[in-house]
Short mmCIF file of C-alpha atoms in Angstrom, two decimals:
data_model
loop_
_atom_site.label_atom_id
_atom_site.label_comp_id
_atom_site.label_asym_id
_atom_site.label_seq_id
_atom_site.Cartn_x
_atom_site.Cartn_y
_atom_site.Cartn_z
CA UNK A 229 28.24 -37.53 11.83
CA UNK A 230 29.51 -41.11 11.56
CA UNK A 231 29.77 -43.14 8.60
CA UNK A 232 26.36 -45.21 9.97
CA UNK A 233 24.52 -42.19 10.30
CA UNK A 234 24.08 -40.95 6.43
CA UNK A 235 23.30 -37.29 6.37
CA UNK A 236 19.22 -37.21 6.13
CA UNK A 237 19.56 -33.99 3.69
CA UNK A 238 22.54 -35.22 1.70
CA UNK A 239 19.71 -35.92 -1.43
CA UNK A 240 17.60 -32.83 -1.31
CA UNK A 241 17.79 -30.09 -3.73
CA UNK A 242 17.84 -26.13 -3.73
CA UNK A 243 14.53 -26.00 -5.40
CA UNK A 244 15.79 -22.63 -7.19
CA UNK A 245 14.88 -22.51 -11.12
CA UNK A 246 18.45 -23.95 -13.51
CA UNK A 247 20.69 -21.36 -14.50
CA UNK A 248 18.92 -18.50 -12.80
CA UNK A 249 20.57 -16.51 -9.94
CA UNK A 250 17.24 -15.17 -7.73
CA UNK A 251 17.63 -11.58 -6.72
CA UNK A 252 16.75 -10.08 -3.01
CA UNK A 253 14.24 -8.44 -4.80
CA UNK A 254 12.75 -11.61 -6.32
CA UNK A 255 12.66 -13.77 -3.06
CA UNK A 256 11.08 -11.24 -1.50
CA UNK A 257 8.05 -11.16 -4.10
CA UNK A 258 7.93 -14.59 -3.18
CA UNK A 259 7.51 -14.31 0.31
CA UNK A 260 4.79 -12.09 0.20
CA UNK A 261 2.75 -13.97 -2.60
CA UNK A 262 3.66 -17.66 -1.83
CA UNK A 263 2.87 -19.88 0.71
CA UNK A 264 6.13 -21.19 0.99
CA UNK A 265 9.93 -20.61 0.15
CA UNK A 266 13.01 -22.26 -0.83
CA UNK A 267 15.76 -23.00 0.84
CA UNK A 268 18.11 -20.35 -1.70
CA UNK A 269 15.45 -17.82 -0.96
CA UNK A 270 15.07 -18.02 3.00
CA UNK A 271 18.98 -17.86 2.85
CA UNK A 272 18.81 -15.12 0.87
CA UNK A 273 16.23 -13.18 3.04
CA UNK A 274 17.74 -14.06 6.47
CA UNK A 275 20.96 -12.83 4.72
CA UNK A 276 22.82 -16.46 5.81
CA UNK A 277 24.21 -19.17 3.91
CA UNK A 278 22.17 -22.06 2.48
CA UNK A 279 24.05 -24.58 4.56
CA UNK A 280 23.08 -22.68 7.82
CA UNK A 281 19.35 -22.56 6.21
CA UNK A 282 19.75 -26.55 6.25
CA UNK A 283 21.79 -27.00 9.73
CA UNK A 284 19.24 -25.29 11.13
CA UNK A 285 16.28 -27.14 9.71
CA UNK A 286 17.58 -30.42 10.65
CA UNK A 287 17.81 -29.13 14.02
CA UNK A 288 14.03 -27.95 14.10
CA UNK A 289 15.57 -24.53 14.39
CA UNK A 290 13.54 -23.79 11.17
CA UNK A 291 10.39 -25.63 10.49
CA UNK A 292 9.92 -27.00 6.80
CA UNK A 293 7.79 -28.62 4.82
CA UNK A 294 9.43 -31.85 3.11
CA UNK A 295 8.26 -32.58 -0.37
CA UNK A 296 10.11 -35.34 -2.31
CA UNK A 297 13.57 -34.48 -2.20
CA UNK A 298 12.83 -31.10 -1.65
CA UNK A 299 13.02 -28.27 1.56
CA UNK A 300 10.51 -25.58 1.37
CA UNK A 301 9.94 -23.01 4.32
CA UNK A 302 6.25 -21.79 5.16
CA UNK A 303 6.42 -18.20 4.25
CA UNK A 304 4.25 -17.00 6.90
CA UNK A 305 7.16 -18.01 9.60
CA UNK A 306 9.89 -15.98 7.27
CA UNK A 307 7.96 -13.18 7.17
CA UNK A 308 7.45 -13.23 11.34
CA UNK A 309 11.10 -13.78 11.38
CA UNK A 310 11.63 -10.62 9.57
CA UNK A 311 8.89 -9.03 10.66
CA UNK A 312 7.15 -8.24 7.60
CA UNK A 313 3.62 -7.90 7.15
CA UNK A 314 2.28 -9.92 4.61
CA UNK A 315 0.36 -7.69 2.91
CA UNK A 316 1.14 -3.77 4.54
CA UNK A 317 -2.83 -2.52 2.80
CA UNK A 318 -4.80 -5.25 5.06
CA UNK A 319 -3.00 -3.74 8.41
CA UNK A 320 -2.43 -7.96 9.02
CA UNK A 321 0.75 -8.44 10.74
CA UNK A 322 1.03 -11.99 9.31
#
């Protein structure tokens, strides 16, 4: 990227609580029961790195909803992703 072309996502946070280190275990919880996730968490879940999370939004790769200065992914396109279920008792795949 040239020096005219700032980096759009240079200013945009990791929405991810301070000082706390999300487990698997945690994001996943949030998947299932939140409408959308954070960058950290898709990361986590897709089992890349955060900067690959953000490459690939900026690319369209990954859609995402933009709110201030922060990157949240719709759940619901995680989960198809992964193929999870959103909630295994309704028998609804997503």
């Amino acid at each position: 990227m040239s020096q005219a072309d700032p980096d759009p996502f240079a200013n945009l946070t990791a929405d991810e609580p301070d000082g706390m280190k999300a487990s698997a275990e945690d994001a996943l919880e949030r998947l299932l029961n939140e409408p959308t996730v954070s960058v950290p968490d898709t990361a986590r879940l897709l089992g890349v790195g955060k900067s690959t999370v953000y490459t690939a939004v900026k690319s369209g790769e990954v859609p995402a909803i933009r709110v201030g200065s922060r990157v949240r992914i719709p759940s619901r396109w995680v989960r198809k992703v992964l193929q999870l279920r959103a909630d295994p008792s309704s028998g609804d795949t997503l």
